[in-house]
Amino acid sequence: MVLLFSNCQQQDNNPTAQEETQSIFPKGELGSKENFTGKAWASSLVANDSTYNTLVGNVYFEPGARSNWHIHPAGQILIITDGEGYHQIKGQARQTLKKGDVVTCPPNMMHWHGASPEKGMQQMYIIPNTEKGIVKWLHPVTDDVYASEQ
Amino acid sequence: MVLLFSNCQQQDNNPTAQEETQSIFPKGELGSKENFTGKAWASSLVANDSTYNTLVGNVYFEPGARSNWHIHPAGQILIITDGEGYHQIKGQARQTLKKGDVVTCPPNMMHWHGASPEKGMQQMYIIPNTEKGIVKWLHPVTDDVYASEQ
């Protein structure tokens, strides 16, 4: 089976923020308010199946937007293709991310990721070994945690 | 463990061709003449380990450059971030790829990928389930096969 996704023209629901970053993929669907603070747009690139056991997608975080804390039973790989943002693993310092950065989060570690306050972030994600599970969503990242470098 | 790769300034060994595409990652190392026709530059993004069992990297194919035929025991996912190129699975028609396209090649299928004759291609690759093996290199793609749409 060969999957081929065209690079569709994206809808520009927020021209001011979107202009800050270059997008490779369609903007996609607005993420649920249950799992995100602010606006995060998710686009699926490779759906989960038993051949690859791998989920791939893109998320565009508008400035200030971030995921809730969450856990991936088999870990996650994040690849930043434009903009600026953060990644934090529970108990570790917040990392600043920019275009070309690649970070990993090990299996069963709590983490969150999102844009910086001033600039959005284009972020691809890879969830490997999905036979072990995909994601367990937890509580929101408070403004204090989001703003702290620790 | 957290891996963080900075977006280093890339060396511009071939300004004319490189100007055709936008790069997210460092240009990397020139691929072996044994496995590539023309110049293909490879940059590792996630090294193989037993936590993720996943290899991620970027290849910049200069115009006309392509891989040999090869096989991935667990398959491969290709993500095109700029430029234009081709992907062909043995026995199937050649596919034309452009920015934003995502294609998969199933386990144990012969395939090749590379740039178009006129324009280079920036291509990320994901090799999942590396515990099953990574790659078996085969013979070069002839000029006739490269030029044929079938």
mmCIF file of C-alpha atoms in Angstrom:
data_model
loop_
_atom_site.group_PDB
_atom_site.id
_atom_site.type_symbol
_atom_site.label_atom_id
_atom_site.label_comp_id
_atom_site.label_asym_id
_atom_site.label_seq_id
_atom_site.Cartn_x
_atom_site.Cartn_y
_atom_site.Cartn_z
ATOM 1 C CA MET A 1 0.000 0.000 0.000
ATOM 2 C CA VAL A 2 1.248 3.457 -0.854
ATOM 3 C CA LEU A 3 -0.227 6.520 0.830
ATOM 4 C CA LEU A 4 0.166 9.849 -0.904
ATOM 5 C CA PHE A 5 -1.081 13.030 0.718
ATOM 6 C CA SER A 6 -1.127 16.131 -1.441
ATOM 7 C CA ASN A 7 0.051 19.460 -0.101
ATOM 8 C CA CYS A 8 -3.401 21.049 -0.067
ATOM 9 C CA GLN A 9 -3.843 24.776 0.101
ATOM 10 C CA GLN A 10 -4.404 25.514 3.739
ATOM 11 C CA GLN A 11 -7.228 27.562 5.167
ATOM 12 C CA ASP A 12 -5.962 30.738 6.739
ATOM 13 C CA ASN A 13 -8.117 31.082 9.833
ATOM 14 C CA ASN A 14 -5.658 33.324 11.640
ATOM 15 C CA PRO A 15 -3.587 35.267 9.110
ATOM 16 C CA THR A 16 -1.592 37.284 11.634
ATOM 17 C CA ALA A 17 -0.271 34.319 13.598
ATOM 18 C CA GLN A 18 0.048 32.018 10.593
ATOM 19 C CA GLU A 19 2.234 34.498 8.737
ATOM 20 C CA GLU A 20 4.904 34.029 11.374
ATOM 21 C CA THR A 21 5.817 30.517 10.277
ATOM 22 C CA GLN A 22 6.208 28.641 7.008
ATOM 23 C CA SER A 23 3.965 25.598 6.724
ATOM 24 C CA ILE A 24 4.833 22.445 4.794
ATOM 25 C CA PHE A 25 1.575 20.606 5.474
ATOM 26 C CA PRO A 26 -2.128 21.495 5.555
ATOM 27 C CA LYS A 27 -3.135 23.413 8.681
ATOM 28 C CA GLY A 28 -5.568 20.644 9.652
ATOM 29 C CA GLU A 29 -8.126 20.560 12.422
ATOM 30 C CA LEU A 30 -8.315 22.633 15.594
ATOM 31 C CA GLY A 31 -7.230 20.568 18.608
ATOM 32 C CA SER A 32 -9.714 19.868 21.393
ATOM 33 C CA LYS A 33 -10.039 22.397 24.238
ATOM 34 C CA GLU A 34 -9.876 19.410 26.588
ATOM 35 C CA ASN A 35 -6.268 18.693 25.590
ATOM 36 C CA PHE A 36 -4.859 22.076 24.528
ATOM 37 C CA THR A 37 -4.608 25.620 25.917
ATOM 38 C CA GLY A 38 -4.950 28.130 23.064
ATOM 39 C CA LYS A 39 -5.205 27.125 19.434
ATOM 40 C CA ALA A 40 -3.259 24.129 18.101
ATOM 41 C CA TRP A 41 -3.984 22.818 14.579
ATOM 42 C CA ALA A 42 -3.344 19.117 13.894
ATOM 43 C CA SER A 43 -2.807 17.450 10.520
ATOM 44 C CA SER A 44 -2.379 13.662 10.178
ATOM 45 C CA LEU A 45 0.485 12.538 7.906
ATOM 46 C CA VAL A 46 0.648 8.763 8.527
ATOM 47 C CA ALA A 47 -2.286 7.014 10.182
ATOM 48 C CA ASN A 48 -1.662 4.207 12.644
ATOM 49 C CA ASP A 49 -1.664 0.658 11.245
ATOM 50 C CA SER A 50 -0.132 -2.718 12.008
ATOM 51 C CA THR A 51 2.435 -2.455 9.162
ATOM 52 C CA TYR A 52 4.448 0.495 10.501
ATOM 53 C CA ASN A 53 3.083 0.829 14.081
ATOM 54 C CA THR A 54 3.965 4.496 13.722
ATOM 55 C CA LEU A 55 1.869 7.668 13.896
ATOM 56 C CA VAL A 56 3.155 10.808 12.150
ATOM 57 C CA GLY A 57 1.503 14.218 12.089
ATOM 58 C CA ASN A 58 2.044 17.956 12.188
ATOM 59 C CA VAL A 59 0.826 20.448 14.763
ATOM 60 C CA TYR A 60 0.858 24.203 14.316
ATOM 61 C CA PHE A 61 0.743 25.888 17.740
ATOM 62 C CA GLU A 62 -0.363 29.521 17.609
ATOM 63 C CA PRO A 63 1.645 31.859 19.892
ATOM 64 C CA GLY A 64 0.950 30.943 23.541
ATOM 65 C CA ALA A 65 -0.744 27.635 22.661
ATOM 66 C CA ARG A 66 0.415 24.403 24.279
ATOM 67 C CA SER A 67 -0.650 20.831 24.906
ATOM 68 C CA ASN A 68 -1.807 19.512 28.268
ATOM 69 C CA TRP A 69 0.640 17.357 30.153
ATOM 70 C CA HIS A 70 0.472 13.864 28.621
ATOM 71 C CA ILE A 71 2.204 10.488 28.444
ATOM 72 C CA HIS A 72 3.158 8.316 25.458
ATOM 73 C CA PRO A 73 3.584 4.655 26.467
ATOM 74 C CA ALA A 74 6.221 4.194 23.728
ATOM 75 C CA GLY A 75 7.666 7.735 23.752
ATOM 76 C CA GLN A 76 7.628 10.484 21.136
ATOM 77 C CA ILE A 77 9.959 12.244 18.686
ATOM 78 C CA LEU A 78 9.376 15.959 17.916
ATOM 79 C CA ILE A 79 10.839 17.721 14.866
ATOM 80 C CA ILE A 80 10.537 21.504 14.624
ATOM 81 C CA THR A 81 10.193 22.775 11.044
ATOM 82 C CA ASP A 82 9.636 26.470 11.794
ATOM 83 C CA GLY A 83 8.891 29.015 14.517
ATOM 84 C CA GLU A 84 9.762 28.802 18.195
ATOM 85 C CA GLY A 85 8.409 26.910 21.173
ATOM 86 C CA TYR A 86 9.003 24.812 24.257
ATOM 87 C CA HIS A 87 9.221 21.197 25.390
ATOM 88 C CA GLN A 88 9.289 20.130 29.014
ATOM 89 C CA ILE A 89 9.602 16.708 30.603
ATOM 90 C CA LYS A 90 8.253 16.542 34.181
ATOM 91 C CA GLY A 91 11.051 17.283 36.646
ATOM 92 C CA GLN A 92 13.383 18.710 34.005
ATOM 93 C CA ALA A 93 14.053 22.276 32.803
ATOM 94 C CA ARG A 94 11.940 23.640 29.956
ATOM 95 C CA GLN A 95 13.740 23.429 26.594
ATOM 96 C CA THR A 96 13.449 26.149 23.945
ATOM 97 C CA LEU A 97 12.933 24.776 20.437
ATOM 98 C CA LYS A 98 13.454 26.329 17.015
ATOM 99 C CA LYS A 99 13.567 25.341 13.343
ATOM 100 C CA GLY A 100 15.669 22.198 12.799
ATOM 101 C CA ASP A 101 15.627 21.029 16.436
ATOM 102 C CA VAL A 102 14.792 17.398 17.222
ATOM 103 C CA VAL A 103 13.855 16.223 20.723
ATOM 104 C CA THR A 104 12.741 12.902 22.120
ATOM 105 C CA CYS A 105 10.587 12.077 25.139
ATOM 106 C CA PRO A 106 11.094 8.560 26.562
ATOM 107 C CA PRO A 107 8.238 6.102 27.159
ATOM 108 C CA ASN A 108 5.923 6.810 30.103
ATOM 109 C CA MET A 109 7.381 10.249 30.937
ATOM 110 C CA MET A 110 4.979 13.180 31.491
ATOM 111 C CA HIS A 111 5.640 16.045 29.062
ATOM 112 C CA TRP A 112 4.096 19.015 27.276
ATOM 113 C CA HIS A 113 5.004 21.044 24.204
ATOM 114 C CA GLY A 114 3.819 24.242 22.595
ATOM 115 C CA ALA A 115 4.643 27.612 21.058
ATOM 116 C CA SER A 116 6.471 30.543 22.625
ATOM 117 C CA PRO A 117 4.291 33.473 23.741
ATOM 118 C CA GLU A 118 5.367 35.666 20.814
ATOM 119 C CA LYS A 119 5.868 33.219 17.948
ATOM 120 C CA GLY A 120 4.017 30.114 16.739
ATOM 121 C CA MET A 121 5.669 26.724 16.192
ATOM 122 C CA GLN A 122 5.378 24.187 13.355
ATOM 123 C CA GLN A 123 6.099 20.772 14.835
ATOM 124 C CA MET A 124 6.068 17.290 13.344
ATOM 125 C CA TYR A 125 5.601 14.401 15.740
ATOM 126 C CA ILE A 126 6.417 10.704 15.467
ATOM 127 C CA ILE A 127 4.911 8.176 17.866
ATOM 128 C CA PRO A 128 6.731 4.847 17.380
ATOM 129 C CA ASN A 129 5.731 1.359 18.500
ATOM 130 C CA THR A 130 2.034 2.220 18.738
ATOM 131 C CA GLU A 131 1.232 -1.375 19.666
ATOM 132 C CA LYS A 132 2.295 -0.280 23.169
ATOM 133 C CA GLY A 133 -0.249 2.569 23.196
ATOM 134 C CA ILE A 134 -0.484 6.099 21.790
ATOM 135 C CA VAL A 135 -1.280 8.803 24.363
ATOM 136 C CA LYS A 136 -2.776 9.343 27.813
ATOM 137 C CA TRP A 137 -3.969 12.934 28.272
ATOM 138 C CA LEU A 138 -3.585 14.649 31.658
ATOM 139 C CA HIS A 139 -4.169 18.140 33.148
ATOM 140 C CA PRO A 140 -3.479 21.546 31.505
ATOM 141 C CA VAL A 141 -0.137 23.348 31.791
ATOM 142 C CA THR A 142 -0.798 26.341 34.045
ATOM 143 C CA ASP A 143 0.311 29.843 33.076
ATOM 144 C CA ASP A 144 2.924 29.718 35.858
ATOM 145 C CA VAL A 145 4.467 26.462 34.612
ATOM 146 C CA TYR A 146 4.321 27.687 31.005
ATOM 147 C CA ALA A 147 6.168 30.896 31.936
ATOM 148 C CA SER A 148 8.832 29.211 34.089
ATOM 149 C CA GLU A 149 12.142 28.126 32.616
ATOM 150 C CA GLN A 150 12.565 25.521 35.369
ATOM 151 C CA MET B 1 17.383 10.831 27.758
ATOM 152 C CA VAL B 2 16.733 13.946 25.697
ATOM 153 C CA LEU B 3 18.473 14.500 22.365
ATOM 154 C CA LEU B 4 18.654 18.039 21.047
ATOM 155 C CA PHE B 5 20.165 18.774 17.664
ATOM 156 C CA SER B 6 20.775 22.411 16.843
ATOM 157 C CA ASN B 7 19.991 23.787 13.417
ATOM 158 C CA CYS B 8 23.608 24.420 12.483
ATOM 159 C CA GLN B 9 24.522 26.652 9.611
ATOM 160 C CA GLN B 10 24.969 24.322 6.701
ATOM 161 C CA GLN B 11 27.975 24.200 4.434
ATOM 162 C CA ASP B 12 27.075 25.320 0.969
ATOM 163 C CA ASN B 13 29.106 22.962 -1.200
ATOM 164 C CA ASN B 14 26.906 23.466 -4.240
ATOM 165 C CA PRO B 15 25.283 26.906 -4.102
ATOM 166 C CA THR B 16 23.481 26.681 -7.439
ATOM 167 C CA ALA B 17 21.605 23.462 -6.695
ATOM 168 C CA GLN B 18 21.145 24.189 -2.998
ATOM 169 C CA GLU B 19 19.484 27.514 -3.698
ATOM 170 C CA GLU B 20 16.624 25.649 -5.333
ATOM 171 C CA THR B 21 15.286 24.231 -2.065
ATOM 172 C CA GLN B 22 14.822 25.442 1.483
ATOM 173 C CA SER B 23 16.637 23.336 4.063
ATOM 174 C CA ILE B 24 15.464 22.799 7.633
ATOM 175 C CA PHE B 25 18.392 20.631 8.737
ATOM 176 C CA PRO B 26 22.171 20.644 8.253
ATOM 177 C CA LYS B 27 23.229 19.443 4.798
ATOM 178 C CA GLY B 28 25.180 16.547 6.339
ATOM 179 C CA GLU B 29 27.529 14.084 4.715
ATOM 180 C CA LEU B 30 27.818 13.097 1.071
ATOM 181 C CA GLY B 31 26.257 9.661 0.480
ATOM 182 C CA SER B 32 28.451 6.794 -0.709
ATOM 183 C CA LYS B 33 28.945 6.336 -4.467
ATOM 184 C CA GLU B 34 28.215 2.656 -3.852
ATOM 185 C CA ASN B 35 24.617 3.415 -2.882
ATOM 186 C CA PHE B 36 23.778 6.637 -4.756
ATOM 187 C CA THR B 37 23.941 7.991 -8.306
ATOM 188 C CA GLY B 38 24.804 11.699 -8.217
ATOM 189 C CA LYS B 39 25.139 13.687 -5.017
ATOM 190 C CA ALA B 40 22.871 12.959 -2.046
ATOM 191 C CA TRP B 41 23.614 14.584 1.339
ATOM 192 C CA ALA B 42 22.506 12.739 4.468
ATOM 193 C CA SER B 43 21.940 14.200 7.937
ATOM 194 C CA SER B 44 21.010 12.005 10.933
ATOM 195 C CA LEU B 45 18.159 13.346 13.104
ATOM 196 C CA VAL B 46 17.427 10.411 15.451
ATOM 197 C CA ALA B 47 19.980 7.612 15.805
ATOM 198 C CA ASN B 48 18.813 4.035 16.185
ATOM 199 C CA ASP B 49 18.398 2.729 19.735
ATOM 200 C CA SER B 50 16.364 0.150 21.621
ATOM 201 C CA THR B 51 14.040 2.772 23.179
ATOM 202 C CA TYR B 52 12.387 4.030 19.987
ATOM 203 C CA ASN B 53 13.546 1.412 17.427
ATOM 204 C CA THR B 54 13.225 4.227 14.900
ATOM 205 C CA LEU B 55 15.726 5.912 12.580
ATOM 206 C CA VAL B 56 15.016 9.449 11.362
ATOM 207 C CA GLY B 57 17.110 11.514 8.987
ATOM 208 C CA ASN B 58 17.114 13.983 6.147
ATOM 209 C CA VAL B 59 18.506 13.561 2.641
ATOM 210 C CA TYR B 60 19.042 16.376 0.175
ATOM 211 C CA PHE B 61 19.194 14.959 -3.351
ATOM 212 C CA GLU B 62 20.802 17.299 -5.879
ATOM 213 C CA PRO B 63 19.024 17.431 -9.272
ATOM 214 C CA GLY B 64 19.342 14.029 -11.001
ATOM 215 C CA ALA B 65 20.607 12.267 -7.857
ATOM 216 C CA ARG B 66 18.890 9.101 -6.627
ATOM 217 C CA SER B 67 19.403 6.127 -4.356
ATOM 218 C CA ASN B 68 20.149 2.622 -5.584
ATOM 219 C CA TRP B 69 17.320 0.152 -5.412
ATOM 220 C CA HIS B 70 17.077 -1.051 -1.803
ATOM 221 C CA ILE B 71 14.896 -2.912 0.689
ATOM 222 C CA HIS B 72 13.829 -2.003 4.235
ATOM 223 C CA PRO B 73 12.828 -5.119 6.233
ATOM 224 C CA ALA B 74 10.326 -3.015 8.251
ATOM 225 C CA GLY B 75 9.407 -0.504 5.526
ATOM 226 C CA GLN B 76 9.986 3.241 5.269
ATOM 227 C CA ILE B 77 8.084 6.549 5.478
ATOM 228 C CA LEU B 78 9.240 9.476 3.288
ATOM 229 C CA ILE B 79 8.227 13.102 3.948
ATOM 230 C CA ILE B 80 9.077 15.745 1.338
ATOM 231 C CA THR B 81 9.813 19.172 2.838
ATOM 232 C CA ASP B 82 10.844 20.978 -0.355
ATOM 233 C CA GLY B 83 11.769 20.534 -4.012
ATOM 234 C CA GLU B 84 10.643 17.823 -6.382
ATOM 235 C CA GLY B 85 11.528 14.179 -6.899
ATOM 236 C CA TYR B 86 10.468 10.613 -7.468
ATOM 237 C CA HIS B 87 9.673 7.407 -5.582
ATOM 238 C CA GLN B 88 9.225 4.039 -7.244
ATOM 239 C CA ILE B 89 8.330 0.657 -5.814
ATOM 240 C CA LYS B 90 9.425 -2.274 -8.012
ATOM 241 C CA GLY B 91 6.610 -3.207 -10.394
ATOM 242 C CA GLN B 92 4.671 0.010 -9.809
ATOM 243 C CA ALA B 93 4.594 3.336 -11.681
ATOM 244 C CA ARG B 94 7.043 6.049 -10.630
ATOM 245 C CA GLN B 95 5.437 8.640 -8.342
ATOM 246 C CA THR B 96 6.282 12.332 -8.538
ATOM 247 C CA LEU B 97 6.803 13.945 -5.124
ATOM 248 C CA LYS B 98 6.715 17.563 -4.000
ATOM 249 C CA LYS B 99 6.713 19.635 -0.805
ATOM 250 C CA GLY B 100 4.230 18.257 1.745
ATOM 251 C CA ASP B 101 3.878 14.803 0.166
ATOM 252 C CA VAL B 102 4.138 11.712 2.359
ATOM 253 C CA VAL B 103 4.679 8.216 0.919
ATOM 254 C CA THR B 104 5.220 4.837 2.490
ATOM 255 C CA CYS B 105 7.044 1.761 1.208
ATOM 256 C CA PRO B 106 5.962 -1.535 2.813
ATOM 257 C CA PRO B 107 8.394 -3.999 4.396
ATOM 258 C CA ASN B 108 10.598 -6.033 2.054
ATOM 259 C CA MET B 109 9.598 -4.171 -1.143
ATOM 260 C CA MET B 110 12.351 -2.986 -3.517
ATOM 261 C CA HIS B 111 12.258 0.783 -4.034
ATOM 262 C CA TRP B 112 14.304 3.848 -4.937
ATOM 263 C CA HIS B 113 13.884 7.586 -4.406
ATOM 264 C CA GLY B 114 15.602 10.722 -5.606
ATOM 265 C CA ALA B 115 15.360 14.191 -7.111
ATOM 266 C CA SER B 116 13.873 15.228 -10.434
ATOM 267 C CA PRO B 117 16.380 16.029 -13.199
ATOM 268 C CA GLU B 118 15.798 19.787 -12.920
ATOM 269 C CA LYS B 119 15.130 20.352 -9.226
ATOM 270 C CA GLY B 120 16.599 18.926 -6.015
ATOM 271 C CA MET B 121 14.539 17.341 -3.234
ATOM 272 C CA GLN B 122 14.634 17.712 0.553
ATOM 273 C CA GLN B 123 13.357 14.474 2.034
ATOM 274 C CA MET B 124 12.978 13.263 5.599
ATOM 275 C CA TYR B 125 12.884 9.525 6.147
ATOM 276 C CA ILE B 126 11.568 7.394 8.995
ATOM 277 C CA ILE B 127 12.556 3.741 9.342
ATOM 278 C CA PRO B 128 10.316 2.155 12.010
ATOM 279 C CA ASN B 129 10.735 -1.121 13.879
ATOM 280 C CA THR B 130 14.487 -1.247 13.316
ATOM 281 C CA GLU B 131 14.714 -4.420 15.390
ATOM 282 C CA LYS B 132 13.594 -6.132 12.165
ATOM 283 C CA GLY B 133 16.504 -4.624 10.205
ATOM 284 C CA ILE B 134 17.333 -1.295 8.558
ATOM 285 C CA VAL B 135 18.331 -1.515 4.897
ATOM 286 C CA LYS B 136 19.678 -3.895 2.278
ATOM 287 C CA TRP B 137 21.345 -2.028 -0.610
ATOM 288 C CA LEU B 138 21.003 -3.339 -4.182
ATOM 289 C CA HIS B 139 21.985 -2.198 -7.700
ATOM 290 C CA PRO B 140 21.879 1.348 -9.143
ATOM 291 C CA VAL B 141 18.821 2.797 -10.869
ATOM 292 C CA THR B 142 19.751 3.019 -14.558
ATOM 293 C CA ASP B 143 19.212 6.214 -16.555
ATOM 294 C CA ASP B 144 16.442 4.455 -18.516
ATOM 295 C CA VAL B 145 14.545 3.426 -15.370
ATOM 296 C CA TYR B 146 15.089 6.879 -13.830
ATOM 297 C CA ALA B 147 13.651 8.581 -16.930
ATOM 298 C CA SER B 148 10.658 6.261 -17.321
ATOM 299 C CA GLU B 149 7.307 7.090 -15.727
ATOM 300 C CA GLN B 150 6.350 3.398 -15.722
#
